[in-house]
Amino acid sequence: MLISRADSASLPSYRAAVFLCKMRSKDILLLLLAGVLTAYYVYIPIPDEIEEKWKLMITDCFFRSLIHLAEFSDLLGLKDYMWVMMLITVLERTVPVSDKHVHVTEEVFDGVQVIVYEPSQQGGDGELRRAVIYLHGGGWCLGSAMMGPYDLLSRQTVQELNAVVVSVEYRLAPPHHFPIPFLDVYRGVKHFFQGAVLARYRVDARRVAVSGDSAGGNLAAAIAQQLQQDAEQSVQLKAQALLYPVMQALDLNTPSYQQNEHMPILPKKLMVRFWSEYFTSDRTLLHAMLANSHNSLQSGRMLKYVNWTVLLPESFHGPYNYSAPPLANRGPSYMGTALTDPRASPLLVPDTALRALPKAYVLTSEYDVLRDDGVMYVTRLRQAGVDVTHQHYTSGFHGAFMFTVWPTDFQIGRRMVWNYIHWLKENL
Ligand SMILES: *[C@@H]1O[C@H](CO)[C@@H](O)[C@H](O)[C@H]1NC(C)=O
Ligand SMILES: *[C@@H]1O[C@H](CO)[C@@H](O)[C@H](O)[C@H]1NC(C)=O
């Protein structure tokens, strides 16, 4: 079995009680807040297709409370919005340590902090191993390689593939706006790809993949593209795994953004906030993005790369009608460059830049504002002739991939992890 932890009791009320007890031991303030707001929040409708609905409601209640607390605190000028949201990361933080199966070290790759997970058993014959570079999610503003679910995922990957995992602790916005998170990852990867470093970890240079979920999937896709355009880069990736990735900032009103505007765990408002914070702390961009009126004449020329009426199969159109985002004559200066930069929005490249990309695994979820970002990239990669495995979870929601650790452990999260690792086994 990939996941050894047995299922605990399935009574929803018991689960809820245990969940809340665990919270209390960690943060009394959040418990109280969650408690007070539960009555209100559980009435948010969650689609019937979603499994373990009750548990998702409680989890969502916690996230939503935190979002409100962050907004409130930001409004009063007490603490910055993302500072409050960072509690999610703090609560789930663990100390990655070596055990019987996995040897863990914290390293610095050309100034970039990484955690390296290796199989403990030294294969005596000096056989080279595969490697996975992992980039965590969290909207470029939150998250850490040291969160429990990412630590667990890295260990599972090492054990199932007998591979080396490099989990990158890139710097976050704010204060580190685009392109710093991207550049951190790129520097770390280039360092790892040096012959001497690969040799030190006994990694086969022909069998390295990059993977990431959500904003990590965005960075993974961008890394795969940029490495290829780097003339001095001889080592290239063999595969890329993009788990409900963020792919574009031009159209924040795709059918999936509309359908899932209030869906747990990532409401549209929060995703738009992540985008705007990635680029700037100037709130004008946030408000323009919320209205989908942030495009300029310059970015307007790239809307063809995210035209969902062409790039989404009919089945994803739903009842929504396409209308191109309006173009403003002039926007703030940051809009011109970052908004059209494929290192931020990997969908914004011509087909010629996609053709030679490594084979791809793309996971999408039906109940996710980012669903259409992933599906559009699948269409574009396939049109360019790239080998793509697309797994669409019709009962999936955003964040499920990392909901594998008690008390927020979901069956669907385990299935997602299993299917992803299975794909790596076969394709890396
Ligand atoms: C999107 O595609 C439709 C259908 O081909 C077309 O009418 C529309 O002009 C396109 N919009 C943009 C911005 O490319
Ligand atoms: C899309 O257009 C059709 C035909 O004009 C209309 O009947 C439908 O209500 C529109 N859908 C939405 C979501 O506005």
CSV table of C-alpha atoms and ligand atoms in Angstrom, one decimal:
chain,number,residue,atom,x,y,z
A,1,MET,CA,0.0,0.0,0.0
A,2,LEU,CA,1.2,3.4,-0.8
A,3,ILE,CA,-0.5,5.0,2.1
A,4,SER,CA,0.0,3.1,5.3
A,5,ARG,CA,-2.2,5.1,7.7
A,6,ALA,CA,-5.4,3.3,8.2
A,7,ASP,CA,-8.7,5.1,8.0
A,8,SER,CA,-9.9,6.3,11.3
A,9,ALA,CA,-13.6,6.3,12.4
A,10,SER,CA,-15.9,7.5,9.7
A,11,LEU,CA,-18.6,9.0,11.9
A,12,PRO,CA,-18.8,12.6,10.8
A,13,SER,CA,-19.6,14.0,14.2
A,14,TYR,CA,-16.7,12.1,15.8
A,15,ARG,CA,-14.4,13.3,13.0
A,16,ALA,CA,-15.6,16.9,13.6
A,17,ALA,CA,-15.0,16.7,17.3
A,18,VAL,CA,-11.5,15.3,16.9
A,19,PHE,CA,-10.7,17.9,14.3
A,20,LEU,CA,-11.8,20.7,16.6
A,21,CYS,CA,-9.9,19.3,19.6
A,22,LYS,CA,-6.7,19.1,17.5
A,23,MET,CA,-7.2,22.7,16.5
A,24,ARG,CA,-7.6,23.9,20.1
A,25,SER,CA,-4.3,22.5,21.0
A,26,LYS,CA,-2.8,24.6,18.2
A,27,ASP,CA,-4.6,27.9,18.3
A,28,ILE,CA,-7.4,28.8,20.6
A,29,LEU,CA,-8.3,32.0,18.8
A,30,LEU,CA,-8.9,30.2,15.5
A,31,LEU,CA,-11.0,27.6,17.2
A,32,LEU,CA,-13.3,30.2,18.7
A,33,LEU,CA,-13.6,32.0,15.5
A,34,ALA,CA,-14.3,28.8,13.6
A,35,GLY,CA,-16.9,27.9,16.2
A,36,VAL,CA,-18.7,31.2,16.1
A,37,LEU,CA,-18.8,31.2,12.3
A,38,THR,CA,-19.6,27.5,11.7
A,39,ALA,CA,-23.4,27.9,11.9
A,40,TYR,CA,-23.2,30.5,9.2
A,41,TYR,CA,-20.7,28.8,6.9
A,42,VAL,CA,-22.1,25.3,6.8
A,43,TYR,CA,-24.9,26.6,4.7
A,44,ILE,CA,-22.6,27.3,1.8
A,45,PRO,CA,-23.8,24.7,-0.7
A,46,ILE,CA,-21.2,22.1,-1.7
A,47,PRO,CA,-22.0,20.0,-4.8
A,48,ASP,CA,-23.4,16.5,-4.2
A,49,GLU,CA,-20.6,14.9,-6.3
A,50,ILE,CA,-18.0,15.9,-3.7
A,51,GLU,CA,-17.1,13.1,-1.4
A,52,GLU,CA,-16.8,13.5,2.4
A,53,LYS,CA,-18.9,16.7,2.2
A,54,TRP,CA,-19.1,17.2,5.9
A,55,LYS,CA,-15.4,17.1,6.4
A,56,LEU,CA,-14.9,19.5,3.5
A,57,MET,CA,-17.4,21.9,5.1
A,58,ILE,CA,-15.5,22.0,8.3
A,59,THR,CA,-12.2,22.4,6.6
A,60,ASP,CA,-13.7,25.2,4.4
A,61,CYS,CA,-15.1,26.8,7.5
A,62,PHE,CA,-11.6,27.1,8.9
A,63,PHE,CA,-10.2,28.5,5.7
A,64,ARG,CA,-13.0,31.0,5.2
A,65,SER,CA,-12.7,32.2,8.8
A,66,LEU,CA,-9.0,32.8,8.3
A,67,ILE,CA,-9.7,34.7,5.1
A,68,HIS,CA,-12.2,36.9,6.9
A,69,LEU,CA,-9.7,37.4,9.8
A,70,ALA,CA,-7.0,38.4,7.3
A,71,GLU,CA,-9.3,40.9,5.5
A,72,PHE,CA,-10.4,42.4,8.8
A,73,SER,CA,-6.9,42.6,10.1
A,74,ASP,CA,-5.7,44.2,6.8
A,75,LEU,CA,-8.6,46.7,6.9
A,76,LEU,CA,-7.8,47.8,10.4
A,77,GLY,CA,-4.1,48.0,9.5
A,78,LEU,CA,-3.2,45.5,12.2
A,79,LYS,CA,-1.4,42.9,10.2
A,80,ASP,CA,-0.9,42.4,6.5
A,81,TYR,CA,-3.5,40.0,4.8
A,82,MET,CA,-0.9,37.4,3.8
A,83,TRP,CA,0.7,37.6,7.2
A,84,VAL,CA,-2.5,36.3,8.8
A,85,MET,CA,-3.1,33.7,6.0
A,86,MET,CA,0.4,32.4,6.7
A,87,LEU,CA,-1.1,30.7,9.8
A,88,ILE,CA,-2.1,27.8,7.6
A,89,THR,CA,1.6,27.2,6.8
A,90,VAL,CA,2.7,27.7,10.4
A,91,LEU,CA,0.1,25.2,11.8
A,92,GLU,CA,1.1,22.5,9.3
A,93,ARG,CA,4.8,23.0,9.7
A,94,THR,CA,6.9,20.0,10.6
A,95,VAL,CA,10.7,19.4,10.9
A,96,PRO,CA,11.8,17.1,8.1
A,97,VAL,CA,13.9,14.4,9.7
A,98,SER,CA,15.7,11.3,8.4
A,99,ASP,CA,14.1,7.9,9.2
A,100,LYS,CA,14.7,4.3,8.4
A,101,HIS,CA,13.7,4.7,4.8
A,102,VAL,CA,14.5,8.3,3.9
A,103,HIS,CA,17.6,10.4,4.4
A,104,VAL,CA,16.8,14.1,4.7
A,105,THR,CA,19.2,17.0,4.5
A,106,GLU,CA,18.6,20.8,4.3
A,107,GLU,CA,20.9,22.3,1.7
A,108,VAL,CA,21.5,25.6,0.1
A,109,PHE,CA,21.7,25.5,-3.7
A,110,ASP,CA,23.3,28.7,-5.0
A,111,GLY,CA,21.7,30.7,-2.2
A,112,VAL,CA,18.3,28.9,-2.4
A,113,GLN,CA,17.1,26.8,0.5
A,114,VAL,CA,16.1,23.2,-0.5
A,115,ILE,CA,15.3,20.0,1.3
A,116,VAL,CA,16.8,16.9,-0.3
A,117,TYR,CA,15.1,13.5,0.4
A,118,GLU,CA,17.1,10.4,-0.6
A,119,PRO,CA,16.6,6.7,-0.2
A,120,SER,CA,18.4,5.5,3.0
A,121,GLN,CA,19.5,2.3,1.5
A,122,GLN,CA,22.6,2.8,-0.5
A,123,GLY,CA,22.4,0.6,-3.6
A,124,GLY,CA,25.8,-1.1,-3.5
A,125,ASP,CA,26.2,-1.2,-7.3
A,126,GLY,CA,26.3,2.6,-7.7
A,127,GLU,CA,23.2,2.5,-9.9
A,128,LEU,CA,22.0,6.0,-10.8
A,129,ARG,CA,18.6,7.2,-9.5
A,130,ARG,CA,15.7,9.2,-10.8
A,131,ALA,CA,15.0,12.7,-9.3
A,132,VAL,CA,11.9,14.8,-8.8
A,133,ILE,CA,12.1,18.6,-8.2
A,134,TYR,CA,9.1,19.5,-6.2
A,135,LEU,CA,7.5,23.0,-6.0
A,136,HIS,CA,4.9,23.5,-3.3
A,137,GLY,CA,1.7,25.5,-3.7
A,138,GLY,CA,0.2,28.4,-1.8
A,139,GLY,CA,-0.4,31.1,-4.4
A,140,TRP,CA,3.3,32.2,-4.4
A,141,CYS,CA,2.5,33.9,-1.0
A,142,LEU,CA,2.0,30.9,1.4
A,143,GLY,CA,3.2,27.4,1.9
A,144,SER,CA,6.5,25.7,2.6
A,145,ALA,CA,8.3,22.6,1.6
A,146,MET,CA,8.2,21.8,5.4
A,147,MET,CA,4.4,21.5,5.6
A,148,GLY,CA,3.4,18.0,6.7
A,149,PRO,CA,1.6,17.0,3.5
A,150,TYR,CA,4.6,18.0,1.3
A,151,ASP,CA,7.0,16.3,3.6
A,152,LEU,CA,4.9,13.1,3.5
A,153,LEU,CA,4.6,13.4,-0.3
A,154,SER,CA,8.4,13.7,-0.7
A,155,ARG,CA,8.9,10.6,1.4
A,156,GLN,CA,6.3,8.6,-0.5
A,157,THR,CA,7.9,9.6,-3.8
A,158,VAL,CA,11.4,8.6,-2.5
A,159,GLN,CA,10.1,5.2,-1.4
A,160,GLU,CA,7.9,4.4,-4.3
A,161,LEU,CA,10.4,5.5,-7.0
A,162,ASN,CA,13.6,4.9,-5.2
A,163,ALA,CA,14.3,8.5,-6.4
A,164,VAL,CA,15.8,11.6,-5.0
A,165,VAL,CA,13.4,14.5,-4.2
A,166,VAL,CA,14.5,18.1,-4.1
A,167,SER,CA,11.8,20.2,-2.5
A,168,VAL,CA,12.5,23.9,-3.0
A,169,GLU,CA,11.9,26.5,-0.3
A,170,TYR,CA,11.6,29.5,-2.7
A,171,ARG,CA,11.0,33.0,-1.2
A,172,LEU,CA,7.4,34.2,-1.1
A,173,ALA,CA,5.4,37.3,-2.1
A,174,PRO,CA,4.9,39.7,-0.5
A,175,PRO,CA,7.6,40.9,0.2
A,176,HIS,CA,9.3,38.9,-2.7
A,177,HIS,CA,7.2,39.8,-5.7
A,178,PHE,CA,7.5,38.2,-9.2
A,179,PRO,CA,9.9,37.2,-10.6
A,180,ILE,CA,11.8,36.4,-7.3
A,181,PRO,CA,10.0,33.1,-6.5
A,182,PHE,CA,10.5,32.0,-10.1
A,183,LEU,CA,14.1,33.0,-10.1
A,184,ASP,CA,14.8,31.2,-6.8
A,185,VAL,CA,13.5,28.0,-8.3
A,186,TYR,CA,15.4,28.5,-11.5
A,187,ARG,CA,18.7,29.1,-9.7
A,188,GLY,CA,18.1,26.1,-7.5
A,189,VAL,CA,17.4,23.8,-10.5
A,190,LYS,CA,20.4,25.1,-12.5
A,191,HIS,CA,22.6,24.4,-9.5
A,192,PHE,CA,21.2,20.9,-9.1
A,193,PHE,CA,21.7,20.2,-12.9
A,194,GLN,CA,25.5,20.7,-12.6
A,195,GLY,CA,27.3,17.4,-13.3
A,196,ALA,CA,29.1,17.4,-10.0
A,197,VAL,CA,25.9,17.9,-8.0
A,198,LEU,CA,23.9,15.3,-9.9
A,199,ALA,CA,26.9,12.9,-9.3
A,200,ARG,CA,27.0,13.7,-5.6
A,201,TYR,CA,23.3,12.6,-5.3
A,202,ARG,CA,23.9,9.8,-7.8
A,203,VAL,CA,21.1,11.1,-10.1
A,204,ASP,CA,20.6,10.0,-13.7
A,205,ALA,CA,20.7,13.4,-15.6
A,206,ARG,CA,18.3,11.9,-18.2
A,207,ARG,CA,15.6,11.0,-15.7
A,208,VAL,CA,14.7,14.2,-13.8
A,209,ALA,CA,11.1,15.6,-13.5
A,210,VAL,CA,9.7,18.8,-12.2
A,211,SER,CA,6.4,18.7,-10.3
A,212,GLY,CA,4.2,21.2,-8.5
A,213,ASP,CA,0.7,21.8,-7.3
A,214,SER,CA,-1.3,25.0,-7.8
A,215,ALA,CA,1.2,27.9,-7.8
A,216,GLY,CA,3.9,25.2,-7.7
A,217,GLY,CA,2.5,23.8,-10.9
A,218,ASN,CA,2.7,27.3,-12.4
A,219,LEU,CA,6.4,27.5,-11.5
A,220,ALA,CA,7.0,23.9,-12.7
A,221,ALA,CA,5.5,24.7,-16.2
A,222,ALA,CA,7.5,28.0,-16.4
A,223,ILE,CA,10.7,26.2,-15.4
A,224,ALA,CA,10.2,23.5,-18.1
A,225,GLN,CA,9.7,26.3,-20.7
A,226,GLN,CA,12.6,28.4,-19.6
A,227,LEU,CA,15.2,25.6,-19.3
A,228,GLN,CA,14.4,24.8,-22.9
A,229,GLN,CA,15.1,28.3,-24.1
A,230,ASP,CA,18.4,28.4,-22.1
A,231,ALA,CA,21.1,27.8,-24.7
A,232,GLU,CA,23.8,26.9,-22.2
A,233,GLN,CA,21.6,24.3,-20.4
A,234,SER,CA,22.6,20.8,-21.5
A,235,VAL,CA,20.7,18.8,-18.9
A,236,GLN,CA,16.9,18.9,-19.7
A,237,LEU,CA,13.9,17.6,-17.9
A,238,LYS,CA,12.4,14.3,-18.9
A,239,ALA,CA,8.9,15.0,-17.5
A,240,GLN,CA,6.7,17.6,-15.9
A,241,ALA,CA,3.7,17.1,-13.6
A,242,LEU,CA,1.3,20.0,-13.2
A,243,LEU,CA,-1.2,19.4,-10.4
A,244,TYR,CA,-4.2,21.8,-10.8
A,245,PRO,CA,-1.7,24.5,-12.0
A,246,VAL,CA,-2.2,28.3,-12.3
A,247,MET,CA,-1.4,29.0,-15.9
A,248,GLN,CA,-2.6,32.6,-16.8
A,249,ALA,CA,-3.5,35.9,-15.4
A,250,LEU,CA,-5.2,37.5,-18.4
A,251,ASP,CA,-8.7,36.1,-18.2
A,252,LEU,CA,-9.9,35.6,-14.6
A,253,ASN,CA,-13.4,35.0,-15.8
A,254,THR,CA,-13.2,31.6,-17.5
A,255,PRO,CA,-16.2,29.2,-17.0
A,256,SER,CA,-14.4,27.5,-14.1
A,257,TYR,CA,-13.7,30.9,-12.4
A,258,GLN,CA,-17.5,31.6,-12.7
A,259,GLN,CA,-18.7,28.2,-11.8
A,260,ASN,CA,-16.5,27.9,-8.7
A,261,GLU,CA,-16.4,31.4,-7.5
A,262,HIS,CA,-17.4,30.4,-3.9
A,263,MET,CA,-16.0,26.9,-3.9
A,264,PRO,CA,-13.8,25.6,-1.1
A,265,ILE,CA,-10.8,25.8,-0.7
A,266,LEU,CA,-9.9,28.4,-3.2
A,267,PRO,CA,-12.6,31.0,-3.8
A,268,LYS,CA,-12.1,33.3,-6.8
A,269,LYS,CA,-11.5,36.3,-4.5
A,270,LEU,CA,-8.5,34.5,-2.9
A,271,MET,CA,-7.0,33.3,-6.2
A,272,VAL,CA,-7.2,36.9,-7.6
A,273,ARG,CA,-5.6,38.2,-4.4
A,274,PHE,CA,-2.7,35.7,-4.9
A,275,TRP,CA,-2.2,36.9,-8.5
A,276,SER,CA,-2.2,40.6,-7.6
A,277,GLU,CA,0.1,40.0,-4.6
A,278,TYR,CA,2.5,38.0,-6.8
A,279,PHE,CA,2.9,41.1,-9.0
A,280,THR,CA,2.6,44.0,-6.6
A,281,SER,CA,1.3,45.3,-3.3
A,282,ASP,CA,-0.6,48.1,-5.1
A,283,ARG,CA,-4.2,47.5,-4.5
A,284,THR,CA,-5.3,49.0,-7.8
A,285,LEU,CA,-4.3,45.8,-9.6
A,286,LEU,CA,-6.4,43.7,-7.1
A,287,HIS,CA,-9.5,45.7,-7.8
A,288,ALA,CA,-8.9,45.7,-11.6
A,289,MET,CA,-8.4,41.9,-11.5
A,290,LEU,CA,-11.5,41.3,-9.5
A,291,ALA,CA,-13.4,43.1,-12.3
A,292,ASN,CA,-11.4,41.3,-15.0
A,293,SER,CA,-10.6,44.8,-16.4
A,294,HIS,CA,-6.8,44.7,-15.8
A,295,ASN,CA,-5.8,44.0,-19.4
A,296,SER,CA,-4.0,46.6,-21.5
A,297,LEU,CA,-3.6,46.9,-25.3
A,298,GLN,CA,-0.3,45.1,-24.9
A,299,SER,CA,-1.7,42.1,-23.0
A,300,GLY,CA,-4.8,42.2,-25.3
A,301,ARG,CA,-2.6,40.8,-28.1
A,302,MET,CA,-2.0,37.7,-26.1
A,303,LEU,CA,-5.6,37.0,-25.3
A,304,LYS,CA,-5.7,34.5,-28.2
A,305,TYR,CA,-3.5,32.2,-26.1
A,306,VAL,CA,-6.2,32.0,-23.4
A,307,ASN,CA,-9.3,32.2,-25.5
A,308,TRP,CA,-11.4,29.5,-23.8
A,309,THR,CA,-14.1,29.4,-26.4
A,310,VAL,CA,-11.5,27.9,-28.7
A,311,LEU,CA,-9.2,26.1,-26.2
A,312,LEU,CA,-11.8,24.4,-23.9
A,313,PRO,CA,-13.7,21.3,-25.1
A,314,GLU,CA,-17.4,22.0,-25.3
A,315,SER,CA,-18.1,20.0,-22.2
A,316,PHE,CA,-16.3,22.6,-20.1
A,317,HIS,CA,-18.1,25.6,-21.5
A,318,GLY,CA,-21.2,25.1,-19.2
A,319,PRO,CA,-23.8,27.8,-19.6
A,320,TYR,CA,-21.2,30.5,-20.0
A,321,ASN,CA,-20.8,32.7,-23.0
A,322,TYR,CA,-17.5,34.0,-24.1
A,323,SER,CA,-16.7,37.7,-24.0
A,324,ALA,CA,-13.1,38.9,-24.4
A,325,PRO,CA,-11.8,40.9,-21.4
A,326,PRO,CA,-12.0,44.7,-22.0
A,327,LEU,CA,-8.7,46.5,-22.8
A,328,ALA,CA,-7.7,49.7,-21.0
A,329,ASN,CA,-5.7,52.2,-23.0
A,330,ARG,CA,-3.1,52.5,-20.3
A,331,GLY,CA,-2.5,50.6,-17.1
A,332,PRO,CA,0.0,51.0,-14.3
A,333,SER,CA,3.5,50.4,-15.5
A,334,TYR,CA,3.9,46.9,-13.9
A,335,MET,CA,1.1,45.6,-15.9
A,336,GLY,CA,2.9,45.8,-19.2
A,337,THR,CA,5.7,43.5,-18.3
A,338,ALA,CA,4.7,41.0,-15.6
A,339,LEU,CA,1.2,40.4,-16.9
A,340,THR,CA,2.5,39.2,-20.3
A,341,ASP,CA,5.5,37.4,-19.0
A,342,PRO,CA,5.3,33.6,-19.7
A,343,ARG,CA,7.4,33.0,-16.5
A,344,ALA,CA,4.2,34.2,-14.7
A,345,SER,CA,1.6,32.9,-17.2
A,346,PRO,CA,3.1,29.9,-19.1
A,347,LEU,CA,0.1,29.8,-21.4
A,348,LEU,CA,1.3,33.0,-23.1
A,349,VAL,CA,3.8,31.5,-25.4
A,350,PRO,CA,3.5,30.7,-29.1
A,351,ASP,CA,3.1,27.0,-30.2
A,352,THR,CA,6.7,26.9,-31.3
A,353,ALA,CA,7.8,27.3,-27.7
A,354,LEU,CA,5.7,24.4,-26.6
A,355,ARG,CA,6.8,21.8,-29.2
A,356,ALA,CA,9.9,20.4,-27.6
A,357,LEU,CA,8.6,20.4,-24.0
A,358,PRO,CA,9.0,17.3,-21.9
A,359,LYS,CA,6.0,15.0,-21.6
A,360,ALA,CA,3.4,16.2,-19.2
A,361,TYR,CA,1.0,15.0,-16.6
A,362,VAL,CA,-1.8,17.4,-15.9
A,363,LEU,CA,-4.3,17.0,-13.1
A,364,THR,CA,-7.5,19.1,-13.1
A,365,SER,CA,-10.5,19.2,-10.8
A,366,GLU,CA,-14.1,20.0,-11.7
A,367,TYR,CA,-14.7,22.2,-8.7
A,368,ASP,CA,-11.7,24.5,-9.0
A,369,VAL,CA,-11.4,28.0,-10.4
A,370,LEU,CA,-8.2,26.9,-12.0
A,371,ARG,CA,-9.7,23.9,-13.9
A,372,ASP,CA,-9.8,25.8,-17.2
A,373,ASP,CA,-6.2,27.0,-16.9
A,374,GLY,CA,-5.1,23.4,-16.7
A,375,VAL,CA,-7.4,22.2,-19.5
A,376,MET,CA,-6.4,25.0,-21.8
A,377,TYR,CA,-2.7,24.1,-21.3
A,378,VAL,CA,-3.5,20.4,-22.1
A,379,THR,CA,-5.2,21.5,-25.4
A,380,ARG,CA,-2.2,23.7,-26.3
A,381,LEU,CA,0.4,21.1,-25.4
A,382,ARG,CA,-1.4,18.5,-27.4
A,383,GLN,CA,-1.8,20.8,-30.4
A,384,ALA,CA,1.9,21.3,-30.3
A,385,GLY,CA,2.5,17.6,-30.3
A,386,VAL,CA,3.6,17.1,-26.7
A,387,ASP,CA,2.7,13.8,-25.0
A,388,VAL,CA,0.1,14.7,-22.3
A,389,THR,CA,-1.6,12.5,-19.7
A,390,HIS,CA,-4.6,14.5,-18.5
A,391,GLN,CA,-6.5,13.3,-15.4
A,392,HIS,CA,-9.6,15.2,-14.7
A,393,TYR,CA,-11.3,14.5,-11.4
A,394,THR,CA,-15.1,15.1,-11.8
A,395,SER,CA,-15.5,15.2,-8.0
A,396,GLY,CA,-12.3,17.0,-7.3
A,397,PHE,CA,-11.8,20.3,-5.6
A,398,HIS,CA,-8.8,22.6,-5.3
A,399,GLY,CA,-6.2,21.6,-2.7
A,400,ALA,CA,-7.3,18.0,-2.5
A,401,PHE,CA,-3.9,16.8,-3.5
A,402,MET,CA,-2.4,18.0,-0.3
A,403,PHE,CA,-5.3,16.9,1.9
A,404,THR,CA,-3.6,13.7,2.9
A,405,VAL,CA,-2.8,14.2,6.5
A,406,TRP,CA,-5.1,14.0,9.5
A,407,PRO,CA,-7.3,15.8,10.3
A,408,THR,CA,-7.8,17.1,6.8
A,409,ASP,CA,-7.3,13.7,5.1
A,410,PHE,CA,-9.6,13.0,2.1
A,411,GLN,CA,-9.9,9.8,0.1
A,412,ILE,CA,-9.7,11.8,-3.1
A,413,GLY,CA,-6.4,13.4,-2.0
A,414,ARG,CA,-4.9,9.9,-1.6
A,415,ARG,CA,-6.2,8.8,-5.0
A,416,MET,CA,-4.7,11.9,-6.6
A,417,VAL,CA,-1.3,11.2,-5.0
A,418,TRP,CA,-1.4,7.6,-5.9
A,419,ASN,CA,-2.2,8.3,-9.5
A,420,TYR,CA,0.4,10.9,-9.8
A,421,ILE,CA,3.1,8.7,-8.3
A,422,HIS,CA,2.0,5.9,-10.6
A,423,TRP,CA,2.4,8.1,-13.6
A,424,LEU,CA,5.9,9.1,-12.5
A,425,LYS,CA,6.8,5.4,-12.0
A,426,GLU,CA,5.8,4.7,-15.6
A,427,ASN,CA,7.1,7.8,-17.2
A,428,LEU,CA,10.3,9.0,-15.5
B,1,LIG,C1,-11.8,34.0,-29.4
B,1,LIG,O1,-12.3,33.0,-30.3
B,1,LIG,C2,-13.6,33.4,-30.9
B,1,LIG,C3,-14.1,32.3,-31.8
B,1,LIG,O2,-13.1,31.9,-32.7
B,1,LIG,C4,-13.4,34.7,-31.7
B,1,LIG,O3,-14.6,35.1,-32.2
B,1,LIG,C5,-12.8,35.8,-30.7
B,1,LIG,O4,-12.5,36.9,-31.5
B,1,LIG,C6,-11.6,35.3,-30.0
B,1,LIG,N1,-11.2,36.3,-29.1
B,1,LIG,C7,-9.9,36.6,-28.9
B,1,LIG,C8,-9.6,37.7,-27.9
B,1,LIG,O5,-9.0,36.0,-29.4
B,2,LIG,C1,-25.6,32.7,-23.2
B,2,LIG,O1,-26.2,33.1,-24.4
B,2,LIG,C2,-27.5,32.5,-24.6
B,2,LIG,C3,-28.0,32.9,-26.0
B,2,LIG,O2,-27.8,34.2,-26.2
B,2,LIG,C4,-28.4,32.9,-23.5
B,2,LIG,O3,-29.7,32.3,-23.6
B,2,LIG,C5,-27.8,32.5,-22.1
B,2,LIG,O4,-28.6,32.9,-21.1
B,2,LIG,C6,-26.4,33.0,-22.0
B,2,LIG,N1,-25.8,32.5,-20.8
B,2,LIG,C7,-25.4,33.2,-19.7
B,2,LIG,C8,-24.8,32.5,-18.6
B,2,LIG,O5,-25.4,34.4,-19.7
